[in-house]
PDB file of N, CA, C and O in Angstrom:
ATOM      1  N   MET A  30     -26.111 154.867  66.938  1.00  0.00           N
ATOM      2  CA  MET A  30     -24.960 154.357  67.619  1.00  0.00           C
ATOM      3  C   MET A  30     -23.711 154.977  66.982  1.00  0.00           C
ATOM      4  O   MET A  30     -23.663 155.123  65.775  1.00  0.00           O
ATOM      5  N   ARG A  31     -22.781 155.340  67.808  1.00  0.00           N
ATOM      6  CA  ARG A  31     -21.554 155.985  67.309  1.00  0.00           C
ATOM      7  C   ARG A  31     -20.359 155.073  67.577  1.00  0.00           C
ATOM      8  O   ARG A  31     -19.845 155.019  68.686  1.00  0.00           O
ATOM      9  N   GLN A  32     -19.918 154.358  66.546  1.00  0.00           N
ATOM     10  CA  GLN A  32     -18.785 153.454  66.708  1.00  0.00           C
ATOM     11  C   GLN A  32     -17.482 154.198  66.909  1.00  0.00           C
ATOM     12  O   GLN A  32     -16.526 153.635  67.430  1.00  0.00           O
ATOM     13  N   ASP A  33     -17.431 155.467  66.520  1.00  0.00           N
ATOM     14  CA  ASP A  33     -16.196 156.222  66.696  1.00  0.00           C
ATOM     15  C   ASP A  33     -15.946 156.574  68.159  1.00  0.00           C
ATOM     16  O   ASP A  33     -14.887 157.066  68.507  1.00  0.00           O
ATOM     17  N   LYS A  34     -16.890 156.311  69.031  1.00  0.00           N
ATOM     18  CA  LYS A  34     -16.741 156.614  70.458  1.00  0.00           C
ATOM     19  C   LYS A  34     -16.777 155.341  71.304  1.00  0.00           C
ATOM     20  O   LYS A  34     -17.293 155.350  72.415  1.00  0.00           O
ATOM     21  N   LEU A  35     -16.241 154.248  70.777  1.00  0.00           N
ATOM     22  CA  LEU A  35     -16.213 152.975  71.499  1.00  0.00           C
ATOM     23  C   LEU A  35     -15.482 153.107  72.828  1.00  0.00           C
ATOM     24  O   LEU A  35     -14.460 153.775  72.922  1.00  0.00           O
ATOM     25  N   ARG A  36     -16.029 152.458  73.838  1.00  0.00           N
ATOM     26  CA  ARG A  36     -15.386 152.390  75.148  1.00  0.00           C
ATOM     27  C   ARG A  36     -15.700 151.022  75.736  1.00  0.00           C
ATOM     28  O   ARG A  36     -16.858 150.639  75.844  1.00  0.00           O
ATOM     29  N   ASN A  37     -14.669 150.281  76.077  1.00  0.00           N
ATOM     30  CA  ASN A  37     -14.817 148.936  76.634  1.00  0.00           C
ATOM     31  C   ASN A  37     -15.628 148.031  75.711  1.00  0.00           C
ATOM     32  O   ASN A  37     -16.437 147.224  76.169  1.00  0.00           O
ATOM     33  N   GLY A  38     -15.480 148.198  74.404  1.00  0.00           N
ATOM     34  CA  GLY A  38     -16.165 147.350  73.441  1.00  0.00           C
ATOM     35  C   GLY A  38     -17.614 147.711  73.182  1.00  0.00           C
ATOM     36  O   GLY A  38     -18.311 146.999  72.481  1.00  0.00           O
ATOM     37  N   LYS A  39     -18.084 148.800  73.767  1.00  0.00           N
ATOM     38  CA  LYS A  39     -19.467 149.220  73.568  1.00  0.00           C
ATOM     39  C   LYS A  39     -19.511 150.644  73.023  1.00  0.00           C
ATOM     40  O   LYS A  39     -18.604 151.431  73.264  1.00  0.00           O
ATOM     41  N   ALA A  40     -20.561 150.931  72.292  1.00  0.00           N
ATOM     42  CA  ALA A  40     -20.709 152.250  71.675  1.00  0.00           C
ATOM     43  C   ALA A  40     -21.944 152.947  72.246  1.00  0.00           C
ATOM     44  O   ALA A  40     -22.943 152.293  72.553  1.00  0.00           O
ATOM     45  N   PRO A  41     -21.909 154.271  72.372  1.00  0.00           N
ATOM     46  CA  PRO A  41     -23.064 155.000  72.884  1.00  0.00           C
ATOM     47  C   PRO A  41     -24.164 155.107  71.824  1.00  0.00           C
ATOM     48  O   PRO A  41     -23.887 155.146  70.630  1.00  0.00           O
ATOM     49  N   VAL A  42     -25.398 155.145  72.294  1.00  0.00           N
ATOM     50  CA  VAL A  42     -26.548 155.282  71.406  1.00  0.00           C
ATOM     51  C   VAL A  42     -27.002 156.736  71.455  1.00  0.00           C
ATOM     52  O   VAL A  42     -27.160 157.317  72.532  1.00  0.00           O
ATOM     53  N   TYR A  43     -27.191 157.315  70.284  1.00  0.00           N
ATOM     54  CA  TYR A  43     -27.615 158.708  70.154  1.00  0.00           C
ATOM     55  C   TYR A  43     -28.948 158.784  69.413  1.00  0.00           C
ATOM     56  O   TYR A  43     -29.274 157.892  68.628  1.00  0.00           O
ATOM     57  N   ALA A  44     -29.674 159.830  69.647  1.00  0.00           N
ATOM     58  CA  ALA A  44     -30.894 160.125  68.887  1.00  0.00           C
ATOM     59  C   ALA A  44     -30.609 161.336  68.012  1.00  0.00           C
ATOM     60  O   ALA A  44     -29.798 162.189  68.372  1.00  0.00           O
ATOM     61  N   ARG A  45     -31.276 161.388  66.870  1.00  0.00           N
ATOM     62  CA  ARG A  45     -31.108 162.526  65.972  1.00  0.00           C
ATOM     63  C   ARG A  45     -32.488 163.081  65.656  1.00  0.00           C
ATOM     64  O   ARG A  45     -33.395 162.346  65.290  1.00  0.00           O
ATOM     65  N   ILE A  46     -32.620 164.392  65.795  1.00  0.00           N
ATOM     66  CA  ILE A  46     -33.867 165.087  65.472  1.00  0.00           C
ATOM     67  C   ILE A  46     -33.543 166.159  64.453  1.00  0.00           C
ATOM     68  O   ILE A  46     -32.563 166.894  64.596  1.00  0.00           O
ATOM     69  N   THR A  47     -34.374 166.259  63.420  1.00  0.00           N
ATOM     70  CA  THR A  47     -34.205 167.291  62.404  1.00  0.00           C
ATOM     71  C   THR A  47     -35.441 168.180  62.404  1.00  0.00           C
ATOM     72  O   THR A  47     -36.561 167.694  62.256  1.00  0.00           O
ATOM     73  N   VAL A  48     -35.222 169.481  62.604  1.00  0.00           N
ATOM     74  CA  VAL A  48     -36.312 170.456  62.586  1.00  0.00           C
ATOM     75  C   VAL A  48     -35.899 171.597  61.664  1.00  0.00           C
ATOM     76  O   VAL A  48     -34.849 172.218  61.873  1.00  0.00           O
ATOM     77  N   ASN A  49     -36.705 171.850  60.656  1.00  0.00           N
ATOM     78  CA  ASN A  49     -36.419 172.907  59.688  1.00  0.00           C
ATOM     79  C   ASN A  49     -35.007 172.805  59.124  1.00  0.00           C
ATOM     80  O   ASN A  49     -34.318 173.803  58.964  1.00  0.00           O
ATOM     81  N   GLY A  50     -34.568 171.591  58.851  1.00  0.00           N
ATOM     82  CA  GLY A  50     -33.249 171.374  58.269  1.00  0.00           C
ATOM     83  C   GLY A  50     -32.096 171.396  59.253  1.00  0.00           C
ATOM     84  O   GLY A  50     -30.958 171.138  58.884  1.00  0.00           O
ATOM     85  N   GLU A  51     -32.360 171.713  60.504  1.00  0.00           N
ATOM     86  CA  GLU A  51     -31.307 171.732  61.519  1.00  0.00           C
ATOM     87  C   GLU A  51     -31.292 170.388  62.248  1.00  0.00           C
ATOM     88  O   GLU A  51     -32.311 169.944  62.765  1.00  0.00           O
ATOM     89  N   ILE A  52     -30.115 169.763  62.278  1.00  0.00           N
ATOM     90  CA  ILE A  52     -29.972 168.445  62.894  1.00  0.00           C
ATOM     91  C   ILE A  52     -29.388 168.587  64.291  1.00  0.00           C
ATOM     92  O   ILE A  52     -28.406 169.302  64.493  1.00  0.00           O
ATOM     93  N   ILE A  53     -30.003 167.886  65.231  1.00  0.00           N
ATOM     94  CA  ILE A  53     -29.537 167.885  66.615  1.00  0.00           C
ATOM     95  C   ILE A  53     -29.347 166.434  67.048  1.00  0.00           C
ATOM     96  O   ILE A  53     -30.226 165.601  66.844  1.00  0.00           O
ATOM     97  N   HIS A  54     -28.184 166.126  67.620  1.00  0.00           N
ATOM     98  CA  HIS A  54     -27.892 164.803  68.180  1.00  0.00           C
ATOM     99  C   HIS A  54     -27.849 164.925  69.698  1.00  0.00           C
ATOM    100  O   HIS A  54     -27.335 165.903  70.215  1.00  0.00           O
ATOM    101  N   PHE A  55     -28.381 163.921  70.382  1.00  0.00           N
ATOM    102  CA  PHE A  55     -28.204 163.891  71.828  1.00  0.00           C
ATOM    103  C   PHE A  55     -28.056 162.456  72.296  1.00  0.00           C
ATOM    104  O   PHE A  55     -28.624 161.533  71.727  1.00  0.00           O
ATOM    105  N   ALA A  56     -27.226 162.290  73.314  1.00  0.00           N
ATOM    106  CA  ALA A  56     -26.933 160.963  73.860  1.00  0.00           C
ATOM    107  C   ALA A  56     -28.106 160.465  74.682  1.00  0.00           C
ATOM    108  O   ALA A  56     -28.717 161.217  75.439  1.00  0.00           O
ATOM    109  N   LEU A  57     -28.408 159.177  74.532  1.00  0.00           N
ATOM    110  CA  LEU A  57     -29.491 158.560  75.303  1.00  0.00           C
ATOM    111  C   LEU A  57     -28.972 157.882  76.565  1.00  0.00           C
ATOM    112  O   LEU A  57     -29.731 157.268  77.290  1.00  0.00           O
ATOM    113  N   LYS A  58     -27.668 157.991  76.791  1.00  0.00           N
ATOM    114  CA  LYS A  58     -27.019 157.402  77.969  1.00  0.00           C
ATOM    115  C   LYS A  58     -27.224 155.885  78.030  1.00  0.00           C
ATOM    116  O   LYS A  58     -27.410 155.307  79.087  1.00  0.00           O
ATOM    117  N   GLN A  59     -27.203 155.276  76.844  1.00  0.00           N
ATOM    118  CA  GLN A  59     -27.287 153.831  76.698  1.00  0.00           C
ATOM    119  C   GLN A  59     -26.089 153.389  75.875  1.00  0.00           C
ATOM    120  O   GLN A  59     -25.639 154.109  74.982  1.00  0.00           O
ATOM    121  N   TRP A  60     -25.574 152.192  76.155  1.00  0.00           N
ATOM    122  CA  TRP A  60     -24.414 151.656  75.448  1.00  0.00           C
ATOM    123  C   TRP A  60     -24.755 150.269  74.939  1.00  0.00           C
ATOM    124  O   TRP A  60     -25.518 149.529  75.578  1.00  0.00           O
ATOM    125  N   ILE A  61     -24.188 149.915  73.760  1.00  0.00           N
ATOM    126  CA  ILE A  61     -24.461 148.598  73.187  1.00  0.00           C
ATOM    127  C   ILE A  61     -23.235 148.108  72.427  1.00  0.00           C
ATOM    128  O   ILE A  61     -22.473 148.907  71.874  1.00  0.00           O
ATOM    129  N   ASP A  62     -23.073 146.804  72.406  1.00  0.00           N
ATOM    130  CA  ASP A  62     -22.029 146.175  71.603  1.00  0.00           C
ATOM    131  C   ASP A  62     -22.395 146.403  70.133  1.00  0.00           C
ATOM    132  O   ASP A  62     -23.520 146.103  69.722  1.00  0.00           O
ATOM    133  N   PRO A  63     -21.491 146.933  69.325  1.00  0.00           N
ATOM    134  CA  PRO A  63     -21.800 147.206  67.915  1.00  0.00           C
ATOM    135  C   PRO A  63     -22.293 145.981  67.137  1.00  0.00           C
ATOM    136  O   PRO A  63     -23.040 146.118  66.180  1.00  0.00           O
ATOM    137  N   LYS A  64     -21.890 144.785  67.562  1.00  0.00           N
ATOM    138  CA  LYS A  64     -22.352 143.564  66.879  1.00  0.00           C
ATOM    139  C   LYS A  64     -23.841 143.321  67.097  1.00  0.00           C
ATOM    140  O   LYS A  64     -24.462 142.581  66.352  1.00  0.00           O
ATOM    141  N   LEU A  65     -24.403 143.942  68.134  1.00  0.00           N
ATOM    142  CA  LEU A  65     -25.816 143.745  68.461  1.00  0.00           C
ATOM    143  C   LEU A  65     -26.690 144.899  67.963  1.00  0.00           C
ATOM    144  O   LEU A  65     -27.832 145.034  68.380  1.00  0.00           O
ATOM    145  N   TRP A  66     -26.173 145.716  67.062  1.00  0.00           N
ATOM    146  CA  TRP A  66     -26.897 146.896  66.575  1.00  0.00           C
ATOM    147  C   TRP A  66     -27.242 146.739  65.098  1.00  0.00           C
ATOM    148  O   TRP A  66     -26.410 146.340  64.296  1.00  0.00           O
ATOM    149  N   ASP A  67     -28.472 147.069  64.731  1.00  0.00           N
ATOM    150  CA  ASP A  67     -28.923 147.035  63.339  1.00  0.00           C
ATOM    151  C   ASP A  67     -29.030 148.475  62.841  1.00  0.00           C
ATOM    152  O   ASP A  67     -29.972 149.186  63.199  1.00  0.00           O
ATOM    153  N   ASN A  68     -28.056 148.910  62.031  1.00  0.00           N
ATOM    154  CA  ASN A  68     -28.043 150.287  61.534  1.00  0.00           C
ATOM    155  C   ASN A  68     -29.258 150.607  60.675  1.00  0.00           C
ATOM    156  O   ASN A  68     -29.772 151.720  60.707  1.00  0.00           O
ATOM    157  N   ARG A  69     -29.704 149.651  59.887  1.00  0.00           N
ATOM    158  CA  ARG A  69     -30.821 149.895  58.983  1.00  0.00           C
ATOM    159  C   ARG A  69     -32.104 150.229  59.761  1.00  0.00           C
ATOM    160  O   ARG A  69     -32.840 151.137  59.391  1.00  0.00           O
ATOM    161  N   CYS A  70     -32.350 149.513  60.839  1.00  0.00           N
ATOM    162  CA  CYS A  70     -33.573 149.713  61.621  1.00  0.00           C
ATOM    163  C   CYS A  70     -33.390 150.717  62.755  1.00  0.00           C
ATOM    164  O   CYS A  70     -34.370 151.255  63.268  1.00  0.00           O
ATOM    165  N   GLY A  71     -32.158 150.923  63.183  1.00  0.00           N
ATOM    166  CA  GLY A  71     -31.914 151.826  64.300  1.00  0.00           C
ATOM    167  C   GLY A  71     -32.281 151.228  65.646  1.00  0.00           C
ATOM    168  O   GLY A  71     -32.628 151.947  66.586  1.00  0.00           O
ATOM    169  N   TYR A  72     -32.212 149.904  65.738  1.00  0.00           N
ATOM    170  CA  TYR A  72     -32.532 149.188  66.973  1.00  0.00           C
ATOM    171  C   TYR A  72     -31.487 148.114  67.228  1.00  0.00           C
ATOM    172  O   TYR A  72     -30.761 147.716  66.318  1.00  0.00           O
ATOM    173  N   GLY A  73     -31.496 147.614  68.458  1.00  0.00           N
ATOM    174  CA  GLY A  73     -30.656 146.482  68.779  1.00  0.00           C
ATOM    175  C   GLY A  73     -31.235 145.233  68.136  1.00  0.00           C
ATOM    176  O   GLY A  73     -32.435 145.145  67.911  1.00  0.00           O
ATOM    177  N   LYS A  74     -30.363 144.273  67.812  1.00  0.00           N
ATOM    178  CA  LYS A  74     -30.841 143.037  67.209  1.00  0.00           C
ATOM    179  C   LYS A  74     -30.485 141.864  68.103  1.00  0.00           C
ATOM    180  O   LYS A  74     -29.484 141.882  68.810  1.00  0.00           O
ATOM    181  N   GLY A  75     -31.327 140.869  68.089  1.00  0.00           N
ATOM    182  CA  GLY A  75     -31.116 139.702  68.918  1.00  0.00           C
ATOM    183  C   GLY A  75     -32.125 139.667  70.047  1.00  0.00           C
ATOM    184  O   GLY A  75     -33.012 140.514  70.148  1.00  0.00           O
ATOM    185  N   ASN A  76     -31.982 138.666  70.898  1.00  0.00           N
ATOM    186  CA  ASN A  76     -32.948 138.502  71.984  1.00  0.00           C
ATOM    187  C   ASN A  76     -32.301 138.493  73.361  1.00  0.00           C
ATOM    188  O   ASN A  76     -32.881 138.005  74.309  1.00  0.00           O
ATOM    189  N   LYS A  77     -31.111 139.065  73.474  1.00  0.00           N
ATOM    190  CA  LYS A  77     -30.472 139.183  74.780  1.00  0.00           C
ATOM    191  C   LYS A  77     -31.254 140.178  75.639  1.00  0.00           C
ATOM    192  O   LYS A  77     -31.898 141.085  75.118  1.00  0.00           O
ATOM    193  N   ASP A  78     -31.160 140.018  76.943  1.00  0.00           N
ATOM    194  CA  ASP A  78     -31.876 140.911  77.853  1.00  0.00           C
ATOM    195  C   ASP A  78     -31.441 142.364  77.682  1.00  0.00           C
ATOM    196  O   ASP A  78     -32.281 143.270  77.691  1.00  0.00           O
ATOM    197  N   GLU A  79     -30.129 142.602  77.513  1.00  0.00           N
ATOM    198  CA  GLU A  79     -29.652 143.975  77.371  1.00  0.00           C
ATOM    199  C   GLU A  79     -30.200 144.623  76.098  1.00  0.00           C
ATOM    200  O   GLU A  79     -30.512 145.806  76.079  1.00  0.00           O
ATOM    201  N   VAL A  80     -30.356 143.842  75.026  1.00  0.00           N
ATOM    202  CA  VAL A  80     -30.901 144.371  73.773  1.00  0.00           C
ATOM    203  C   VAL A  80     -32.385 144.674  73.941  1.00  0.00           C
ATOM    204  O   VAL A  80     -32.871 145.713  73.498  1.00  0.00           O
ATOM    205  N   ALA A  81     -33.112 143.782  74.601  1.00  0.00           N
ATOM    206  CA  ALA A  81     -34.541 144.003  74.823  1.00  0.00           C
ATOM    207  C   ALA A  81     -34.772 145.259  75.658  1.00  0.00           C
ATOM    208  O   ALA A  81     -35.672 146.055  75.355  1.00  0.00           O
ATOM    209  N   LEU A  82     -33.954 145.473  76.684  1.00  0.00           N
ATOM    210  CA  LEU A  82     -34.105 146.672  77.513  1.00  0.00           C
ATOM    211  C   LEU A  82     -33.772 147.939  76.729  1.00  0.00           C
ATOM    212  O   LEU A  82     -34.457 148.957  76.863  1.00  0.00           O
ATOM    213  N   LEU A  83     -32.744 147.875  75.898  1.00  0.00           N
ATOM    214  CA  LEU A  83     -32.393 149.029  75.081  1.00  0.00           C
ATOM    215  C   LEU A  83     -33.521 149.353  74.101  1.00  0.00           C
ATOM    216  O   LEU A  83     -33.916 150.510  73.965  1.00  0.00           O
ATOM    217  N   ASN A  84     -34.061 148.346  73.431  1.00  0.00           N
ATOM    218  CA  ASN A  84     -35.140 148.576  72.480  1.00  0.00           C
ATOM    219  C   ASN A  84     -36.374 149.142  73.169  1.00  0.00           C
ATOM    220  O   ASN A  84     -37.059 150.006  72.623  1.00  0.00           O
ATOM    221  N   LEU A  85     -36.654 148.687  74.366  1.00  0.00           N
ATOM    222  CA  LEU A  85     -37.770 149.234  75.137  1.00  0.00           C
ATOM    223  C   LEU A  85     -37.514 150.708  75.441  1.00  0.00           C
ATOM    224  O   LEU A  85     -38.409 151.554  75.309  1.00  0.00           O
ATOM    225  N   HIS A  86     -36.287 151.029  75.814  1.00  0.00           N
ATOM    226  CA  HIS A  86     -35.906 152.413  76.089  1.00  0.00           C
ATOM    227  C   HIS A  86     -36.049 153.266  74.829  1.00  0.00           C
ATOM    228  O   HIS A  86     -36.557 154.393  74.883  1.00  0.00           O
ATOM    229  N   LEU A  87     -35.614 152.751  73.676  1.00  0.00           N
ATOM    230  CA  LEU A  87     -35.735 153.471  72.415  1.00  0.00           C
ATOM    231  C   LEU A  87     -37.197 153.702  72.026  1.00  0.00           C
ATOM    232  O   LEU A  87     -37.536 154.749  71.474  1.00  0.00           O
ATOM    233  N   ASP A  88     -38.058 152.755  72.323  1.00  0.00           N
ATOM    234  CA  ASP A  88     -39.485 152.898  72.008  1.00  0.00           C
ATOM    235  C   ASP A  88     -40.113 154.061  72.784  1.00  0.00           C
ATOM    236  O   ASP A  88     -41.056 154.680  72.300  1.00  0.00           O
ATOM    237  N   ARG A  89     -39.600 154.349  73.946  1.00  0.00           N
ATOM    238  CA  ARG A  89     -40.118 155.480  74.723  1.00  0.00           C
ATOM    239  C   ARG A  89     -39.898 156.808  74.024  1.00  0.00           C
ATOM    240  O   ARG A  89     -40.664 157.737  74.156  1.00  0.00           O
ATOM    241  N   TYR A  90     -38.782 156.894  73.274  1.00  0.00           N
ATOM    242  CA  TYR A  90     -38.450 158.123  72.560  1.00  0.00           C
ATOM    243  C   TYR A  90     -39.131 158.221  71.215  1.00  0.00           C
ATOM    244  O   TYR A  90     -39.249 159.292  70.661  1.00  0.00           O
ATOM    245  N   GLY A  91     -39.493 157.078  70.643  1.00  0.00           N
ATOM    246  CA  GLY A  91     -39.910 157.045  69.271  1.00  0.00           C
ATOM    247  C   GLY A  91     -41.321 157.180  68.979  1.00  0.00           C
ATOM    248  O   GLY A  91     -41.880 157.571  68.046  1.00  0.00           O
TER     249      GLY A  91
END
């Protein structure tokens, strides 16, 4: 999640891939309230429907 790109109180969720020391970030086209994000785990926290859908979407990539 990138808090430096907040829009309407929500931040975009990005994925990061590292291959041979080269880091690539790409947007997942998902947005979340920063209060509902767990930086340590890299997932949304709580049991709101929007968080559950985001976590399901993240599981597809992971």
